[in-house]
Amino acid sequence: MQYDLIIGIDPAGIGNNGIVIYSNETNSIVLNKTFKTKTILESKDFYKIYFQITKNKFIDKKILVIVENFFLTSKQLLTNPLATPKIIGALMVLVEDVMNWDYLESEPKNKTKIENYKGNIKLTKHEQDAYKHIQYYLKNHKKILIFDNYLRKL
């Protein structure tokens, strides 16, 4: 399935959250933002605002939202380890039930397979992570489309 816009999210819940909106039509980033929040509710409200602006600006566009999944390891020292899973759950509800967009979670290891953005936009670490999930999806989705087209010709 071809999406007009892909939204990549590096969620924190509490702390620095990154969001990148990528246009498949222009092959360019149309928004990149890092915002710092003190509560999960504040984080959810920021995402809801960005989603609503996007929905109003890009009427009738097919949109996919990719959210970096979260795994707590024994080596991580987090002051609020439940904030990220809670915001991921809130994002799933916002995306699927409120915005009626497609939702996908991407594993943290996927971003290590993609190079940093090297264009003329200055991206923060969290925006780089969000962008990498978009690029990982696009890279692997193109392989699937090529294979599907190959099968159709048989």
PDB file of N, CA and C in Angstrom, residues 79-142:
ATOM      1  N   THR A  79      13.985   6.950  35.025  1.00  0.00           N
ATOM      2  CA  THR A  79      13.296   7.470  36.196  1.00  0.00           C
ATOM      3  C   THR A  79      11.809   7.147  36.161  1.00  0.00           C
ATOM      4  N   ASN A  80      11.233   7.000  34.971  1.00  0.00           N
ATOM      5  CA  ASN A  80       9.826   6.648  34.844  1.00  0.00           C
ATOM      6  C   ASN A  80       9.655   5.650  33.704  1.00  0.00           C
ATOM      7  N   PRO A  81       9.936   4.366  33.954  1.00  0.00           N
ATOM      8  CA  PRO A  81       9.925   3.383  32.873  1.00  0.00           C
ATOM      9  C   PRO A  81       8.553   3.101  32.272  1.00  0.00           C
ATOM     10  N   LEU A  82       7.478   3.507  32.923  1.00  0.00           N
ATOM     11  CA  LEU A  82       6.146   3.256  32.369  1.00  0.00           C
ATOM     12  C   LEU A  82       5.669   4.364  31.440  1.00  0.00           C
ATOM     13  N   ALA A  83       6.339   5.509  31.426  1.00  0.00           N
ATOM     14  CA  ALA A  83       5.893   6.639  30.607  1.00  0.00           C
ATOM     15  C   ALA A  83       5.880   6.296  29.125  1.00  0.00           C
ATOM     16  N   THR A  84       6.930   5.667  28.638  1.00  0.00           N
ATOM     17  CA  THR A  84       7.001   5.371  27.205  1.00  0.00           C
ATOM     18  C   THR A  84       5.955   4.345  26.775  1.00  0.00           C
ATOM     19  N   PRO A  85       5.789   3.210  27.476  1.00  0.00           N
ATOM     20  CA  PRO A  85       4.723   2.290  27.060  1.00  0.00           C
ATOM     21  C   PRO A  85       3.328   2.921  27.146  1.00  0.00           C
ATOM     22  N   LYS A  86       3.119   3.796  28.112  1.00  0.00           N
ATOM     23  CA  LYS A  86       1.808   4.446  28.229  1.00  0.00           C
ATOM     24  C   LYS A  86       1.553   5.369  27.043  1.00  0.00           C
ATOM     25  N   ILE A  87       2.550   6.128  26.624  1.00  0.00           N
ATOM     26  CA  ILE A  87       2.330   7.033  25.490  1.00  0.00           C
ATOM     27  C   ILE A  87       2.192   6.234  24.192  1.00  0.00           C
ATOM     28  N   ILE A  88       2.876   5.111  24.083  1.00  0.00           N
ATOM     29  CA  ILE A  88       2.716   4.261  22.900  1.00  0.00           C
ATOM     30  C   ILE A  88       1.272   3.764  22.805  1.00  0.00           C
ATOM     31  N   GLY A  89       0.696   3.343  23.937  1.00  0.00           N
ATOM     32  CA  GLY A  89      -0.702   2.917  23.948  1.00  0.00           C
ATOM     33  C   GLY A  89      -1.641   4.057  23.575  1.00  0.00           C
ATOM     34  N   ALA A  90      -1.363   5.241  24.115  1.00  0.00           N
ATOM     35  CA  ALA A  90      -2.190   6.413  23.784  1.00  0.00           C
ATOM     36  C   ALA A  90      -2.081   6.748  22.302  1.00  0.00           C
ATOM     37  N   LEU A  91      -0.867   6.646  21.750  1.00  0.00           N
ATOM     38  CA  LEU A  91      -0.665   6.923  20.325  1.00  0.00           C
ATOM     39  C   LEU A  91      -1.448   5.941  19.454  1.00  0.00           C
ATOM     40  N   MET A  92      -1.453   4.675  19.845  1.00  0.00           N
ATOM     41  CA  MET A  92      -2.194   3.676  19.068  1.00  0.00           C
ATOM     42  C   MET A  92      -3.674   4.049  19.007  1.00  0.00           C
ATOM     43  N   VAL A  93      -4.249   4.437  20.134  1.00  0.00           N
ATOM     44  CA  VAL A  93      -5.659   4.819  20.171  1.00  0.00           C
ATOM     45  C   VAL A  93      -5.891   6.086  19.347  1.00  0.00           C
ATOM     46  N   LEU A  94      -5.028   7.099  19.517  1.00  0.00           N
ATOM     47  CA  LEU A  94      -5.170   8.341  18.752  1.00  0.00           C
ATOM     48  C   LEU A  94      -5.118   8.085  17.250  1.00  0.00           C
ATOM     49  N   VAL A  95      -4.134   7.298  16.837  1.00  0.00           N
ATOM     50  CA  VAL A  95      -3.913   7.054  15.410  1.00  0.00           C
ATOM     51  C   VAL A  95      -5.043   6.224  14.805  1.00  0.00           C
ATOM     52  N   GLU A  96      -5.325   5.085  15.413  1.00  0.00           N
ATOM     53  CA  GLU A  96      -6.293   4.161  14.819  1.00  0.00           C
ATOM     54  C   GLU A  96      -7.744   4.583  15.038  1.00  0.00           C
ATOM     55  N   ASP A  97      -8.084   5.007  16.238  1.00  0.00           N
ATOM     56  CA  ASP A  97      -9.488   5.242  16.573  1.00  0.00           C
ATOM     57  C   ASP A  97      -9.947   6.683  16.397  1.00  0.00           C
ATOM     58  N   VAL A  98      -9.044   7.643  16.604  1.00  0.00           N
ATOM     59  CA  VAL A  98      -9.433   9.043  16.477  1.00  0.00           C
ATOM     60  C   VAL A  98      -9.143   9.562  15.066  1.00  0.00           C
ATOM     61  N   MET A  99      -7.932   9.310  14.558  1.00  0.00           N
ATOM     62  CA  MET A  99      -7.547   9.825  13.245  1.00  0.00           C
ATOM     63  C   MET A  99      -7.915   8.892  12.091  1.00  0.00           C
ATOM     64  N   ASN A 100      -8.158   7.615  12.398  1.00  0.00           N
ATOM     65  CA  ASN A 100      -8.460   6.603  11.380  1.00  0.00           C
ATOM     66  C   ASN A 100      -7.325   6.443  10.372  1.00  0.00           C
ATOM     67  N   TRP A 101      -6.100   6.452  10.884  1.00  0.00           N
ATOM     68  CA  TRP A 101      -4.913   6.232  10.069  1.00  0.00           C
ATOM     69  C   TRP A 101      -4.368   4.851  10.371  1.00  0.00           C
ATOM     70  N   ASP A 102      -3.411   4.403   9.573  1.00  0.00           N
ATOM     71  CA  ASP A 102      -2.743   3.127   9.827  1.00  0.00           C
ATOM     72  C   ASP A 102      -1.621   3.336  10.838  1.00  0.00           C
ATOM     73  N   TYR A 103      -1.427   2.321  11.664  1.00  0.00           N
ATOM     74  CA  TYR A 103      -0.470   2.389  12.771  1.00  0.00           C
ATOM     75  C   TYR A 103       0.480   1.203  12.683  1.00  0.00           C
ATOM     76  N   LEU A 104       1.756   1.459  12.935  1.00  0.00           N
ATOM     77  CA  LEU A 104       2.761   0.404  12.903  1.00  0.00           C
ATOM     78  C   LEU A 104       3.804   0.686  13.977  1.00  0.00           C
ATOM     79  N   GLU A 105       4.210  -0.349  14.689  1.00  0.00           N
ATOM     80  CA  GLU A 105       5.309  -0.199  15.640  1.00  0.00           C
ATOM     81  C   GLU A 105       6.573  -0.750  14.998  1.00  0.00           C
ATOM     82  N   SER A 106       7.681  -0.063  15.227  1.00  0.00           N
ATOM     83  CA  SER A 106       8.968  -0.462  14.668  1.00  0.00           C
ATOM     84  C   SER A 106       9.931  -0.728  15.821  1.00  0.00           C
ATOM     85  N   GLU A 107      10.709  -1.757  15.685  1.00  0.00           N
ATOM     86  CA  GLU A 107      11.638  -2.138  16.745  1.00  0.00           C
ATOM     87  C   GLU A 107      12.824  -1.168  16.804  1.00  0.00           C
ATOM     88  N   PRO A 108      13.339  -0.907  18.001  1.00  0.00           N
ATOM     89  CA  PRO A 108      14.486   0.005  18.132  1.00  0.00           C
ATOM     90  C   PRO A 108      15.691  -0.413  17.291  1.00  0.00           C
ATOM     91  N   LYS A 109      15.895  -1.725  17.107  1.00  0.00           N
ATOM     92  CA  LYS A 109      17.047  -2.198  16.330  1.00  0.00           C
ATOM     93  C   LYS A 109      16.960  -1.771  14.862  1.00  0.00           C
ATOM     94  N   ASN A 110      15.734  -1.502  14.356  1.00  0.00           N
ATOM     95  CA  ASN A 110      15.573  -1.120  12.953  1.00  0.00           C
ATOM     96  C   ASN A 110      16.281   0.187  12.625  1.00  0.00           C
ATOM     97  N   LYS A 111      16.320   1.104  13.583  1.00  0.00           N
ATOM     98  CA  LYS A 111      16.941   2.402  13.311  1.00  0.00           C
ATOM     99  C   LYS A 111      18.460   2.294  13.194  1.00  0.00           C
ATOM    100  N   THR A 112      19.053   1.241  13.756  1.00  0.00           N
ATOM    101  CA  THR A 112      20.506   1.088  13.667  1.00  0.00           C
ATOM    102  C   THR A 112      20.946   0.660  12.271  1.00  0.00           C
ATOM    103  N   LYS A 113      19.997   0.218  11.454  1.00  0.00           N
ATOM    104  CA  LYS A 113      20.314  -0.256  10.107  1.00  0.00           C
ATOM    105  C   LYS A 113      20.233   0.849   9.057  1.00  0.00           C
ATOM    106  N   ILE A 114      19.896   2.069   9.481  1.00  0.00           N
ATOM    107  CA  ILE A 114      19.695   3.188   8.566  1.00  0.00           C
ATOM    108  C   ILE A 114      20.646   4.323   8.937  1.00  0.00           C
ATOM    109  N   GLU A 115      21.219   4.953   7.911  1.00  0.00           N
ATOM    110  CA  GLU A 115      22.122   6.089   8.143  1.00  0.00           C
ATOM    111  C   GLU A 115      21.351   7.321   8.596  1.00  0.00           C
ATOM    112  N   ASN A 116      22.038   8.218   9.272  1.00  0.00           N
ATOM    113  CA  ASN A 116      21.440   9.491   9.657  1.00  0.00           C
ATOM    114  C   ASN A 116      21.051  10.291   8.427  1.00  0.00           C
ATOM    115  N   TYR A 117      20.042  11.123   8.582  1.00  0.00           N
ATOM    116  CA  TYR A 117      19.620  12.051   7.536  1.00  0.00           C
ATOM    117  C   TYR A 117      20.756  13.026   7.255  1.00  0.00           C
ATOM    118  N   LYS A 118      21.035  13.247   5.971  1.00  0.00           N
ATOM    119  CA  LYS A 118      22.168  14.105   5.599  1.00  0.00           C
ATOM    120  C   LYS A 118      21.729  15.278   4.723  1.00  0.00           C
ATOM    121  N   GLY A 119      20.463  15.663   4.821  1.00  0.00           N
ATOM    122  CA  GLY A 119      19.961  16.764   4.010  1.00  0.00           C
ATOM    123  C   GLY A 119      20.232  18.116   4.641  1.00  0.00           C
ATOM    124  N   ASN A 120      19.495  19.104   4.189  1.00  0.00           N
ATOM    125  CA  ASN A 120      19.737  20.475   4.639  1.00  0.00           C
ATOM    126  C   ASN A 120      18.924  20.870   5.864  1.00  0.00           C
ATOM    127  N   ILE A 121      18.175  19.930   6.447  1.00  0.00           N
ATOM    128  CA  ILE A 121      17.419  20.195   7.667  1.00  0.00           C
ATOM    129  C   ILE A 121      18.230  19.667   8.851  1.00  0.00           C
ATOM    130  N   LYS A 122      18.319  20.448   9.906  1.00  0.00           N
ATOM    131  CA  LYS A 122      19.029  20.025  11.113  1.00  0.00           C
ATOM    132  C   LYS A 122      18.062  19.239  11.995  1.00  0.00           C
ATOM    133  N   LEU A 123      18.309  17.934  12.141  1.00  0.00           N
ATOM    134  CA  LEU A 123      17.447  17.085  12.952  1.00  0.00           C
ATOM    135  C   LEU A 123      18.092  16.802  14.302  1.00  0.00           C
ATOM    136  N   THR A 124      17.291  16.814  15.361  1.00  0.00           N
ATOM    137  CA  THR A 124      17.776  16.422  16.688  1.00  0.00           C
ATOM    138  C   THR A 124      17.925  14.899  16.726  1.00  0.00           C
ATOM    139  N   LYS A 125      18.492  14.385  17.786  1.00  0.00           N
ATOM    140  CA  LYS A 125      18.653  12.942  17.950  1.00  0.00           C
ATOM    141  C   LYS A 125      17.295  12.234  17.864  1.00  0.00           C
ATOM    142  N   HIS A 126      16.291  12.799  18.501  1.00  0.00           N
ATOM    143  CA  HIS A 126      14.971  12.165  18.520  1.00  0.00           C
ATOM    144  C   HIS A 126      14.295  12.241  17.152  1.00  0.00           C
ATOM    145  N   GLU A 127      14.519  13.320  16.429  1.00  0.00           N
ATOM    146  CA  GLU A 127      14.001  13.438  15.068  1.00  0.00           C
ATOM    147  C   GLU A 127      14.736  12.474  14.146  1.00  0.00           C
ATOM    148  N   GLN A 128      16.047  12.307  14.342  1.00  0.00           N
ATOM    149  CA  GLN A 128      16.814  11.330  13.549  1.00  0.00           C
ATOM    150  C   GLN A 128      16.232   9.929  13.754  1.00  0.00           C
ATOM    151  N   ASP A 129      15.937   9.579  15.005  1.00  0.00           N
ATOM    152  CA  ASP A 129      15.385   8.254  15.289  1.00  0.00           C
ATOM    153  C   ASP A 129      14.037   8.063  14.594  1.00  0.00           C
ATOM    154  N   ALA A 130      13.177   9.075  14.665  1.00  0.00           N
ATOM    155  CA  ALA A 130      11.870   8.993  14.006  1.00  0.00           C
ATOM    156  C   ALA A 130      12.045   8.848  12.490  1.00  0.00           C
ATOM    157  N   TYR A 131      12.962   9.634  11.923  1.00  0.00           N
ATOM    158  CA  TYR A 131      13.240   9.592  10.482  1.00  0.00           C
ATOM    159  C   TYR A 131      13.767   8.213  10.064  1.00  0.00           C
ATOM    160  N   LYS A 132      14.622   7.628  10.880  1.00  0.00           N
ATOM    161  CA  LYS A 132      15.188   6.319  10.546  1.00  0.00           C
ATOM    162  C   LYS A 132      14.112   5.239  10.460  1.00  0.00           C
ATOM    163  N   HIS A 133      13.105   5.319  11.303  1.00  0.00           N
ATOM    164  CA  HIS A 133      12.021   4.330  11.233  1.00  0.00           C
ATOM    165  C   HIS A 133      11.216   4.489   9.949  1.00  0.00           C
ATOM    166  N   ILE A 134      11.053   5.720   9.514  1.00  0.00           N
ATOM    167  CA  ILE A 134      10.382   5.962   8.232  1.00  0.00           C
ATOM    168  C   ILE A 134      11.205   5.356   7.099  1.00  0.00           C
ATOM    169  N   GLN A 135      12.498   5.628   7.089  1.00  0.00           N
ATOM    170  CA  GLN A 135      13.364   5.128   6.022  1.00  0.00           C
ATOM    171  C   GLN A 135      13.477   3.609   6.046  1.00  0.00           C
ATOM    172  N   TYR A 136      13.507   3.019   7.229  1.00  0.00           N
ATOM    173  CA  TYR A 136      13.541   1.562   7.336  1.00  0.00           C
ATOM    174  C   TYR A 136      12.277   0.969   6.712  1.00  0.00           C
ATOM    175  N   TYR A 137      11.131   1.570   7.007  1.00  0.00           N
ATOM    176  CA  TYR A 137       9.875   1.104   6.428  1.00  0.00           C
ATOM    177  C   TYR A 137       9.913   1.228   4.903  1.00  0.00           C
ATOM    178  N   LEU A 138      10.311   2.399   4.412  1.00  0.00           N
ATOM    179  CA  LEU A 138      10.336   2.624   2.961  1.00  0.00           C
ATOM    180  C   LEU A 138      11.280   1.649   2.262  1.00  0.00           C
ATOM    181  N   LYS A 139      12.442   1.432   2.841  1.00  0.00           N
ATOM    182  CA  LYS A 139      13.430   0.523   2.255  1.00  0.00           C
ATOM    183  C   LYS A 139      12.864  -0.892   2.159  1.00  0.00           C
ATOM    184  N   ASN A 140      12.243  -1.364   3.201  1.00  0.00           N
ATOM    185  CA  ASN A 140      11.717  -2.728   3.210  1.00  0.00           C
ATOM    186  C   ASN A 140      10.398  -2.841   2.479  1.00  0.00           C
ATOM    187  N   HIS A 141       9.613  -1.784   2.455  1.00  0.00           N
ATOM    188  CA  HIS A 141       8.340  -1.803   1.741  1.00  0.00           C
ATOM    189  C   HIS A 141       8.563  -1.863   0.235  1.00  0.00           C
ATOM    190  N   LYS A 142       9.591  -1.182  -0.257  1.00  0.00           N
ATOM    191  CA  LYS A 142       9.891  -1.214  -1.694  1.00  0.00           C
ATOM    192  C   LYS A 142      10.265  -2.620  -2.132  1.00  0.00           C
TER     193      LYS A 142
END
